[in-house]
Coordinates of C-alpha atoms and ligand atoms in Angstrom, one line a residue:
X1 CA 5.2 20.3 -34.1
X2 CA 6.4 23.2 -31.9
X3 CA 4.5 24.3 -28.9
X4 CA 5.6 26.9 -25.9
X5 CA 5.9 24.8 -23.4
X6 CA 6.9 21.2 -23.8
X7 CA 6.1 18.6 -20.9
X8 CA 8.2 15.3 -20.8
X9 CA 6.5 12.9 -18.9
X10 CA 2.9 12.9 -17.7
X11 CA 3.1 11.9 -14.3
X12 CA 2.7 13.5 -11.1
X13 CA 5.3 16.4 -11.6
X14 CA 4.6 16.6 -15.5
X15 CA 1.0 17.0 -15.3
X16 CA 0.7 19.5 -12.3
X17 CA 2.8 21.9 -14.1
X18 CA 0.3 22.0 -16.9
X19 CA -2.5 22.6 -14.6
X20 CA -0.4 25.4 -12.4
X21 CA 0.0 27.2 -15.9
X22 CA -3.2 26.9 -17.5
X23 CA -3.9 28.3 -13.3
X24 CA -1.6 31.2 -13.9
X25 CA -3.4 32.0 -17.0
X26 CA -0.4 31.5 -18.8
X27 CA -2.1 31.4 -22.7
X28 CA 0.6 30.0 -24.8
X29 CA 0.4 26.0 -26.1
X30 CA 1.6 23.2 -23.9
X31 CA 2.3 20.0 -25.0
X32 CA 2.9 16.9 -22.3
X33 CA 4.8 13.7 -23.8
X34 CA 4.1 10.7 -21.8
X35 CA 6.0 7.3 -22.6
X36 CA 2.6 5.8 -20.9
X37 CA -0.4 5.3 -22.9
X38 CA -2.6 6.5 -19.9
X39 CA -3.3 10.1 -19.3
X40 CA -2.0 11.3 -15.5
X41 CA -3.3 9.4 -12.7
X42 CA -1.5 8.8 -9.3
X43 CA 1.4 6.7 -8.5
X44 CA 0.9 5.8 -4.7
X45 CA -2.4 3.8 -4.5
X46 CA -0.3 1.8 -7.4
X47 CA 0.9 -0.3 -3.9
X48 CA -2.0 0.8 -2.1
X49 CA -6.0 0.7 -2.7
X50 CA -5.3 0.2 -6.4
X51 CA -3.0 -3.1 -6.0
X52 CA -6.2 -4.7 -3.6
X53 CA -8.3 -3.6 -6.9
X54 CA -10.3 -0.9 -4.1
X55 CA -9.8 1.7 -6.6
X56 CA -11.3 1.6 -10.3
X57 CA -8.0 3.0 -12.0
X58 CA -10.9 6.2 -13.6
X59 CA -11.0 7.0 -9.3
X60 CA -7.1 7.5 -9.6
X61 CA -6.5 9.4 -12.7
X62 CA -5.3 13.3 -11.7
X63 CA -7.8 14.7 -14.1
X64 CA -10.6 14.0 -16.5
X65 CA -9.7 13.6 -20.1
X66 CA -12.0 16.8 -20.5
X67 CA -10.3 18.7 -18.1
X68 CA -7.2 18.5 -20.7
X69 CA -9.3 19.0 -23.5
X70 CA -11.1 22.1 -21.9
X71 CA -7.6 23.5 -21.2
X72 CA -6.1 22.8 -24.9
X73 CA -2.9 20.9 -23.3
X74 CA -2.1 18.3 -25.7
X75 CA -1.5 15.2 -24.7
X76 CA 0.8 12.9 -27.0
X77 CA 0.8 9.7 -25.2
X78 CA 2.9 6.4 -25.6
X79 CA 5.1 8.2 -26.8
X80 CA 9.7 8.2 -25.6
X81 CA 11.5 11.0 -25.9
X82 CA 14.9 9.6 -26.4
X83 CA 16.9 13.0 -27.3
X84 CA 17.2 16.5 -26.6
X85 CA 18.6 19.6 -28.6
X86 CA 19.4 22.0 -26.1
X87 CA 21.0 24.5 -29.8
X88 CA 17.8 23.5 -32.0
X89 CA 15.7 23.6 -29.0
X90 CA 13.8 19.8 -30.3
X91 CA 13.0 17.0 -28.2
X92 CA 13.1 13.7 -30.8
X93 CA 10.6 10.8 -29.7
X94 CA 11.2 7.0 -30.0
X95 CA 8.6 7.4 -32.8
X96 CA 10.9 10.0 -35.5
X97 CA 8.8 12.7 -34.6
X98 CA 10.7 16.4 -33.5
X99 CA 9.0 18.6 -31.6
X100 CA 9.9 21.9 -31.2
X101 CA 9.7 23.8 -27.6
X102 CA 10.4 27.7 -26.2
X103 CA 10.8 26.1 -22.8
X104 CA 11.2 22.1 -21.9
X105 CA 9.9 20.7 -18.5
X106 CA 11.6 17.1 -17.9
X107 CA 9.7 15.5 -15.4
X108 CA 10.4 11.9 -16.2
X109 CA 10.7 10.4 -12.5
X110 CA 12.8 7.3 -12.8
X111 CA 12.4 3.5 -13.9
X112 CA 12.8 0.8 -11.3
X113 CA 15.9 -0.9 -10.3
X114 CA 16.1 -4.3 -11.9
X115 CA 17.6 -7.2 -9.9
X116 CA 21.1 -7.5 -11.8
X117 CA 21.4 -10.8 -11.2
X118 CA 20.4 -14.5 -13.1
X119 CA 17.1 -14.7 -13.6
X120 CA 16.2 -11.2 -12.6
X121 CA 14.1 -10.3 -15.5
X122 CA 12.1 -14.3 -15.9
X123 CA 8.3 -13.4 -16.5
X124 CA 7.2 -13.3 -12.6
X125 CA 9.5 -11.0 -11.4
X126 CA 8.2 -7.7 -11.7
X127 CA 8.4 -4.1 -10.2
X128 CA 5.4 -1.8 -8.9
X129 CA 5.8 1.5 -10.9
X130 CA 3.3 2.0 -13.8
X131 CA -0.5 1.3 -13.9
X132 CA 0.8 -2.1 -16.1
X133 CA 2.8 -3.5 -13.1
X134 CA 0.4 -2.9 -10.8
X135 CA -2.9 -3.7 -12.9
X136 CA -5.7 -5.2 -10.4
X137 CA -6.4 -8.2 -12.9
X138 CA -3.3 -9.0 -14.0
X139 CA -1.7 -9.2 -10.8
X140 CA -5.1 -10.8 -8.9
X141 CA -4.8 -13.4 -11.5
X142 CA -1.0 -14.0 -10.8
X143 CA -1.7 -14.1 -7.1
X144 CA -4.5 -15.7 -7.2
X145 CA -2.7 -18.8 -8.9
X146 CA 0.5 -18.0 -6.5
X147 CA 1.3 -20.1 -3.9
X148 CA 3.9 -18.3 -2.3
X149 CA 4.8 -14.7 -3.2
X150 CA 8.6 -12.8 -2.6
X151 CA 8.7 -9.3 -2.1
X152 CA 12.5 -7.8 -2.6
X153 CA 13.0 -5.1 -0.7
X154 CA 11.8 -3.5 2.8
X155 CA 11.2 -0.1 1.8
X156 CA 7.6 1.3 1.8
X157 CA 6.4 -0.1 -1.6
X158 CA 7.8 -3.5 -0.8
X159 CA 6.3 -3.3 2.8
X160 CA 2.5 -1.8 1.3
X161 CA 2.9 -4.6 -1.3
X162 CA 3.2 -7.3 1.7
X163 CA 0.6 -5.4 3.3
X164 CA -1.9 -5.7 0.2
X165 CA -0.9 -8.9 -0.2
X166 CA -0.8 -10.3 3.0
X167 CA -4.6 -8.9 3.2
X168 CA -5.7 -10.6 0.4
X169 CA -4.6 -13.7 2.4
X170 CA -1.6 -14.9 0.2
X171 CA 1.3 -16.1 2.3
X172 CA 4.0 -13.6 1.3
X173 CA 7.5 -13.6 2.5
X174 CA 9.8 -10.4 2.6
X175 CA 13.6 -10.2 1.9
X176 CA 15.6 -7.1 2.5
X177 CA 19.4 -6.3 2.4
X178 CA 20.1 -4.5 5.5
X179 CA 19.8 -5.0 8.7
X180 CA 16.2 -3.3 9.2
X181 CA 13.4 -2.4 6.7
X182 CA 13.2 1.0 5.7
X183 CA 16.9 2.0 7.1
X184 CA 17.0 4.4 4.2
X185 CA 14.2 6.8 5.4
X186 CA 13.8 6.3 8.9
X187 CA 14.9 5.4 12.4
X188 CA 15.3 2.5 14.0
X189 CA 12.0 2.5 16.1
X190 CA 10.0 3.0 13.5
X191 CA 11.8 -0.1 11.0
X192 CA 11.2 -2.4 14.3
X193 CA 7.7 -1.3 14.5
X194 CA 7.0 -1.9 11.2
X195 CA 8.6 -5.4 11.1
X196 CA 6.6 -6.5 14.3
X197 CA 3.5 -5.4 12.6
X198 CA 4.6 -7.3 9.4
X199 CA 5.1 -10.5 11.4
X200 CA 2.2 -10.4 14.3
X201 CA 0.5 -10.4 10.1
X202 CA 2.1 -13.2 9.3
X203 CA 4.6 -11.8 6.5
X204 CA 8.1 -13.7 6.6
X205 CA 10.8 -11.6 7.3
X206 CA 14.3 -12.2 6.5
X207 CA 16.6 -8.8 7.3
X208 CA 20.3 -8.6 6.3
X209 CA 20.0 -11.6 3.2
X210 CA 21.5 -11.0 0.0
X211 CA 19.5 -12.3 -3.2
X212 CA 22.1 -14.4 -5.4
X213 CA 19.5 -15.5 -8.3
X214 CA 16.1 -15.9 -9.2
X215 CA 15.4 -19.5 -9.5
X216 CA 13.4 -21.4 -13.4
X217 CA 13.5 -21.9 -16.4
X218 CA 10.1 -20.4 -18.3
X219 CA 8.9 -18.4 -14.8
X220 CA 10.0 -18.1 -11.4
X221 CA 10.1 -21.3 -9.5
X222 CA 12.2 -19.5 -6.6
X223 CA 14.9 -17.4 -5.2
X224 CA 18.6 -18.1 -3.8
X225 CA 19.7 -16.5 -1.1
X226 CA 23.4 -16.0 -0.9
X227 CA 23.5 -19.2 2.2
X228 CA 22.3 -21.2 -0.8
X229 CA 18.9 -21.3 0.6
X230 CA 16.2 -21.2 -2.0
X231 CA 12.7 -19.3 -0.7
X232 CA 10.3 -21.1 -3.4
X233 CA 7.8 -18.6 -4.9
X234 CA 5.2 -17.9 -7.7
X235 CA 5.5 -14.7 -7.6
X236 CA 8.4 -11.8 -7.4
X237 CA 7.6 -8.5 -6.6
X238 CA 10.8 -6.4 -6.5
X239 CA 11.1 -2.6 -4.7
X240 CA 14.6 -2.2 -4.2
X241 CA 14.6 1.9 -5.7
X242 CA 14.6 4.0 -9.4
X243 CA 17.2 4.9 -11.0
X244 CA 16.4 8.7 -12.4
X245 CA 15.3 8.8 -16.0
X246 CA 17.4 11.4 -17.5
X247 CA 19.8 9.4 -20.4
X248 CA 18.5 12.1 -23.3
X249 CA 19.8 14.9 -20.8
X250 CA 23.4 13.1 -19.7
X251 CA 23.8 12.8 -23.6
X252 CA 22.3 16.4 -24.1
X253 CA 25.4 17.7 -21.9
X254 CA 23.3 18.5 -18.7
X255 CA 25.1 18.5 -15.4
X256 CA 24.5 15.3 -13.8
X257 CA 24.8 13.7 -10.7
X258 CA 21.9 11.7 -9.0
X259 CA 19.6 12.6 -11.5
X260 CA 19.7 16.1 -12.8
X261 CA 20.9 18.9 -11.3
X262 CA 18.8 21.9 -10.8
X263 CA 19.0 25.2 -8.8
X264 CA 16.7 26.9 -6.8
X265 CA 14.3 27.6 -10.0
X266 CA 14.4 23.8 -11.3
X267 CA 17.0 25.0 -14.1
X268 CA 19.0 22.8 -15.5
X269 CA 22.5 24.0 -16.9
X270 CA 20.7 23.6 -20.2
X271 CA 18.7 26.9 -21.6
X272 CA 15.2 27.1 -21.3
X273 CA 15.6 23.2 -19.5
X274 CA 14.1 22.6 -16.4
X275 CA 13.4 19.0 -14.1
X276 CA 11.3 18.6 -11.0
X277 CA 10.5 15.7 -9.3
X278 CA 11.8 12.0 -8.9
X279 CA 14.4 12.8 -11.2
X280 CA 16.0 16.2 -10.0
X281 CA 18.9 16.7 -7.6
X282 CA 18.1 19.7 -5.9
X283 CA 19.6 21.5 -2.9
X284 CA 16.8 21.0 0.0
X285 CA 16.9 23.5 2.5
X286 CA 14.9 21.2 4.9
X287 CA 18.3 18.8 4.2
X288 CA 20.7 21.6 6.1
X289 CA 21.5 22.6 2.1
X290 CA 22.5 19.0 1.2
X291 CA 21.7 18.0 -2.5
X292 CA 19.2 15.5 -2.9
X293 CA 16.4 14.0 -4.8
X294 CA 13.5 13.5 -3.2
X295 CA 10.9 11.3 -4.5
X296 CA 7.2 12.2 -3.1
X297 CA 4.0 13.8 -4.5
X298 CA 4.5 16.8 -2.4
X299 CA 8.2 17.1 -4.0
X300 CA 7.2 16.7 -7.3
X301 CA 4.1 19.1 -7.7
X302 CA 5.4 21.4 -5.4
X303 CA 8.6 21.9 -7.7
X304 CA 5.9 22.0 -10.3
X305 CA 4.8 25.0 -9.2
X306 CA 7.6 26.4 -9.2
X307 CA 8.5 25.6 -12.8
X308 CA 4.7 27.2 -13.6
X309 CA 5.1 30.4 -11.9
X310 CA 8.7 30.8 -13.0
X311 CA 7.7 30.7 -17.0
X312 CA 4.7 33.2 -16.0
X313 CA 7.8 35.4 -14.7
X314 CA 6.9 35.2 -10.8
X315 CA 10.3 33.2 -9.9
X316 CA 10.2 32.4 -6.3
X317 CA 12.7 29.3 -5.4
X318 CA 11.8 26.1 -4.4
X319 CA 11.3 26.4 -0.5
X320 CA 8.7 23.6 0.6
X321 CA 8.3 21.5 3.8
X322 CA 9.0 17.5 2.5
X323 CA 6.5 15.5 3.6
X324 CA 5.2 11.8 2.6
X325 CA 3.0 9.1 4.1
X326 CA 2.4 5.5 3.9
X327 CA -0.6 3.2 4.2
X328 CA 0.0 -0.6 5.8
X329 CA -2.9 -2.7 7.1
X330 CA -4.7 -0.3 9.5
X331 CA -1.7 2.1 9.9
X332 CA -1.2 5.3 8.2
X333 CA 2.5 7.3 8.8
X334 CA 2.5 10.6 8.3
X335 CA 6.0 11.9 8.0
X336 CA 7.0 15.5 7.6
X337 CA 10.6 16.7 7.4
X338 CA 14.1 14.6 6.6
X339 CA 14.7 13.1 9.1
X340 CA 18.7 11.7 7.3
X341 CA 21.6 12.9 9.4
X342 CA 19.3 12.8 13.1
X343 CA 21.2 12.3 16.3
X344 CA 18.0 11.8 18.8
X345 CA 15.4 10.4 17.8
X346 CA 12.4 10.5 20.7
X347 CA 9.8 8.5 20.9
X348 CA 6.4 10.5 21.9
X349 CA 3.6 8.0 23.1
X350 CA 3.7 4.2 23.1
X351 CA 4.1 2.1 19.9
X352 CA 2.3 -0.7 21.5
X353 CA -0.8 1.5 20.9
X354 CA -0.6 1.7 17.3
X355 CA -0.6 5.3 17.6
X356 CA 2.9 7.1 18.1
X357 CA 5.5 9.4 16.5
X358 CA 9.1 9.5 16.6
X359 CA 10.8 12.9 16.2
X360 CA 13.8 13.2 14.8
X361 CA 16.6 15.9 15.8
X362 CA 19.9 17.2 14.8
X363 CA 22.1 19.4 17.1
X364 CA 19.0 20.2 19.1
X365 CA 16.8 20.9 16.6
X366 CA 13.7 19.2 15.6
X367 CA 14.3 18.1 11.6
X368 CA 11.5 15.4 11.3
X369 CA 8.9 13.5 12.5
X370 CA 7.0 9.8 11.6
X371 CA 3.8 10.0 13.3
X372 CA 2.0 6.9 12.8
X373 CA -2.0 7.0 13.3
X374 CA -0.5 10.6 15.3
X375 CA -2.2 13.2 12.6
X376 CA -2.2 16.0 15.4
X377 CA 1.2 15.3 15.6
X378 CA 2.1 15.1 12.2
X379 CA -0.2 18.2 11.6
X380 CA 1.6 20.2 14.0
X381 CA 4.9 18.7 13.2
X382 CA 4.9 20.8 10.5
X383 CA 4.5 23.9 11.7
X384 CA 7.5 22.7 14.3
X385 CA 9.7 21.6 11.5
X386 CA 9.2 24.9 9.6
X387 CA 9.9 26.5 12.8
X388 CA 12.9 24.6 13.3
X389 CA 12.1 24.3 17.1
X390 CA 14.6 23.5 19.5
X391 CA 13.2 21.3 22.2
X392 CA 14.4 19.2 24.9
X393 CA 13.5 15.4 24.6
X394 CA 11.6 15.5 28.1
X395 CA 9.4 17.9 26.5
X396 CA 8.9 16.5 22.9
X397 CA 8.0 13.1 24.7
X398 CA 5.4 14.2 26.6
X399 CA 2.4 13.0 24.9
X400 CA 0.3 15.9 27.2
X401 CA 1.9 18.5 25.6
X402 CA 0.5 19.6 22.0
X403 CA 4.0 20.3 19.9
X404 CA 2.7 23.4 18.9
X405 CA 2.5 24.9 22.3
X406 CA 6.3 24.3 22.4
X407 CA 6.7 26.6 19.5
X408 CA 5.2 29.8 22.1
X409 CA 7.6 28.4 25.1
Ligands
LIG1 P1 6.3 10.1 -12.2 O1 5.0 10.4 -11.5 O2 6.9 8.8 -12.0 O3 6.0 10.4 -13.8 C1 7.0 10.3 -14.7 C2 6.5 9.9 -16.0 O4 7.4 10.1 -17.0 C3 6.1 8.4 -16.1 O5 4.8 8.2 -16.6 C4 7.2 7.8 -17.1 O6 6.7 6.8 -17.8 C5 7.4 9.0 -18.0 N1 8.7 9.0 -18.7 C6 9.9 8.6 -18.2 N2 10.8 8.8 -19.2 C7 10.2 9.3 -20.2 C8 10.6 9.7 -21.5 N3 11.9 9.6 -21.9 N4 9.7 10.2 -22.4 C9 8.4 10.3 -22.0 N5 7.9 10.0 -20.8 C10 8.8 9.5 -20.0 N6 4.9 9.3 -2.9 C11 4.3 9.8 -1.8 O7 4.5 11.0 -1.6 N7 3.5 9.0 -1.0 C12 3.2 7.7 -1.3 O8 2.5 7.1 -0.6 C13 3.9 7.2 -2.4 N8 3.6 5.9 -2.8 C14 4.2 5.4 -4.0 C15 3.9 4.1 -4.4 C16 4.4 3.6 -5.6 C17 4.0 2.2 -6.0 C18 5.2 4.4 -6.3 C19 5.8 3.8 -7.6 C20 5.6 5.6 -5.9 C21 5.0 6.2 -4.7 N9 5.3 7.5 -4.3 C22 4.7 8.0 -3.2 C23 6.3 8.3 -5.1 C24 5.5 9.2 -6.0 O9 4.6 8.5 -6.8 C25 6.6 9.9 -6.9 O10 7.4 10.6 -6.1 C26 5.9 10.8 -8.0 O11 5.1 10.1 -8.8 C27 7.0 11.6 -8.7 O12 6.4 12.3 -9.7 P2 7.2 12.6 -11.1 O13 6.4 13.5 -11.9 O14 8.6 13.0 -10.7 O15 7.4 11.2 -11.8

């Protein structure tokens, strides 16, 4: 088998650069190779409406099957591609098959962290990344038997699984590592918002408790804290990150780091080899030219694009606003911007509301904003961002003041 373009990974990233080429009127053959069985669909309602089984998993895919047909990209699905040869230009699949490519698009995000401790893999411990993990049944049937439910890990898809589940009326009890939840990705106001909201719900909150083991012998019974404490439970959902998928590339002799390395262009070091998405350390001009790896829809079929254009021969580099957003109970965030590396953060209206943002600057200069049920704000945050406004926090707080109009001042 040898086509043009060869896809690895049918996901977000992976599939949008099919549809941005077949957009391009790029006519060559395209292949995408998808470890899932499923064709595309999306990732986030995977903790959201999907997890409380309001979705019908046909509502989430990204396309029809006929839209793939009608655009001849061939979709070989359940299928690993566990080597590359950057000199033979092959990929080899779990299966023995070689497939031959002019130009290779890795776009394998990542595969969750695993708790690397006992018990950590006993059947009711399980992460939320693939349609399997999440399925409505499966997981309905396991909570609806569940007493008591875990969730490791207080970043957003351990907090919108609390939320689902929490919903759905289980009694759900959350346990993260630091001191606050989502201390990765955003302020402190906005982690002590969230973790009112969480317990006013009723979700059990422990911050700052390390988990020493999972407790049972055929399935979870429980799980040790490092005090010795055990927190029984049914059920353990775990959100504590990905690590990139890119082992064929490492062993392929691409330049590594936190996932692969790309420049402006999504190349890798590796001819013809690009990566976007979950998996590809990139330098971020909306991170002050910091490498990172960023790992959002808006990331990964933006970088798409990219990737698209560039093999049509209109290379432009990878220059897009990061945003993101998050749905918990009745709350939706709307972030726009990094806000990693802040030094003021100002809070613009009152969180007692249930509608505020937070904006985040550096030296002066506004880098991000969380705007939580705040879409004006979010919508003109970013324009501001873009803009990189520099604004006093007197001004950014005022709630009578649209941001915008401090992009004219
Ligand atoms: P993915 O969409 O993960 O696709 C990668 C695919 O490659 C997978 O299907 C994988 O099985 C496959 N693959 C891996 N290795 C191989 C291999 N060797 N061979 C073949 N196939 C392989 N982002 C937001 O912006 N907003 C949100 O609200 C949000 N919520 C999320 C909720 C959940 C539960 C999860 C898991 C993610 C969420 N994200 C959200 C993140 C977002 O889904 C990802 O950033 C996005 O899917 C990244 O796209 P990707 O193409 O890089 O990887």
């Amino acid at each position: 088998m040898q086509f043009d373009v060869v896809i690895v990974g049918a996901g977000h990233g992976g599939a949008q650069v099919a549809v941005m080429l077949r957009t391009q009127k790029f006519e060559g053959s395209i292949a995408i190779i998808g470890e899932e069985s499923e064709l595309p669909y999306e990732r986030p309602p995977l903790s959201k409406e999907y997890f409380a089984g309001e979705k019908e998993f046909e509502r989430i895919q990204l396309r029809p099957a006929r839209y793939w047909d009608e655009r001849e990209v061939t979709m070989l699905l359940g299928k690993r591609v566990v080597a590359v040869d950057p000199a033979a230009h092959t990929v080899a699949t779990d299966g023995g098959e070689t497939i031959g490519y002019g130009k290779l698009v890795w776009a394998t995000g990542g595969h969750p962290r695993v708790l690397p401790i006992p018990g950590g893999d006993l059947p009711g411990v399980q992460g939320v990344r693939t349609r399997a993990d999440a399925d409505a049944d499966a997981m309905k049937a396991a909570s609806e038997t569940a007493g008591q439910i875990v969730v490791v890990g207080g970043g957003y898809i351990g907090l919108e699984a609390a939320a689902v589940l929490n919903k759905a009326g289980k009694k759900v009890v959350l346990l993260e590592a630091q001191n606050r939840v989502l201390a990765r990705v955003a302020g402190e106001e906005l982690s002590r918002f969230y973790e009112k909201e969480h317990r006013d719900h009723g979700v059990e909150l422990h911050l700052g408790v390390c988990v020493d083991a999972i407790e049972g012998d055929t399935r979870v019974t429980g799980v040790r804290l490092s005090d010795g404490e055990v927190i029984p439970a049914d059920l353990v959902i775990v959100g504590i990150g990905i690590i990139p998928a890119v082992a064929p590339l490492i062993a392929a002799g691409a330049d590594c780091a936190n996932g692969v390395r790309v420049d402006r262009l999504c190349k890798t070091s590796l001819p013809d080899v690009y990566a976007i998405g979950d998996c590809a350390a990139h330098v971020n001009d909306f991170a002050e030219g910091a490498e990172v790896r960023l790992e959002s829809v808006q990331n990964a079929n933006d970088q798409a694009n990219v990737v698209a254009k560039g093999i049509v021969g209109d290379e432009a580099p990878y220059h897009a606003i990061p945003w993101f957003w998050s749905n918990q109970y009745d709350l939706k965030l709307q972030t726009a911007g990094l806000s990693t590396g802040h030094d003021q953060a100002v809070l613009r209206g009152d969180p007692a509301t249930r509608s505020f943002s937070v904006v985040y600057l550096k030296a002066g200069k506004v880098i991000a904003l969380d705007c939580v049920n705040a879409t004006r704000d979010y919508v003109q945050g970013r324009m501001v961002v873009s803009a990189g406004l520099e604004a006093g926090p007197e001004q950014l707080a005022d709630i009578e003041t649209p941001l915008k109009e401090l992009l004219s001042v």
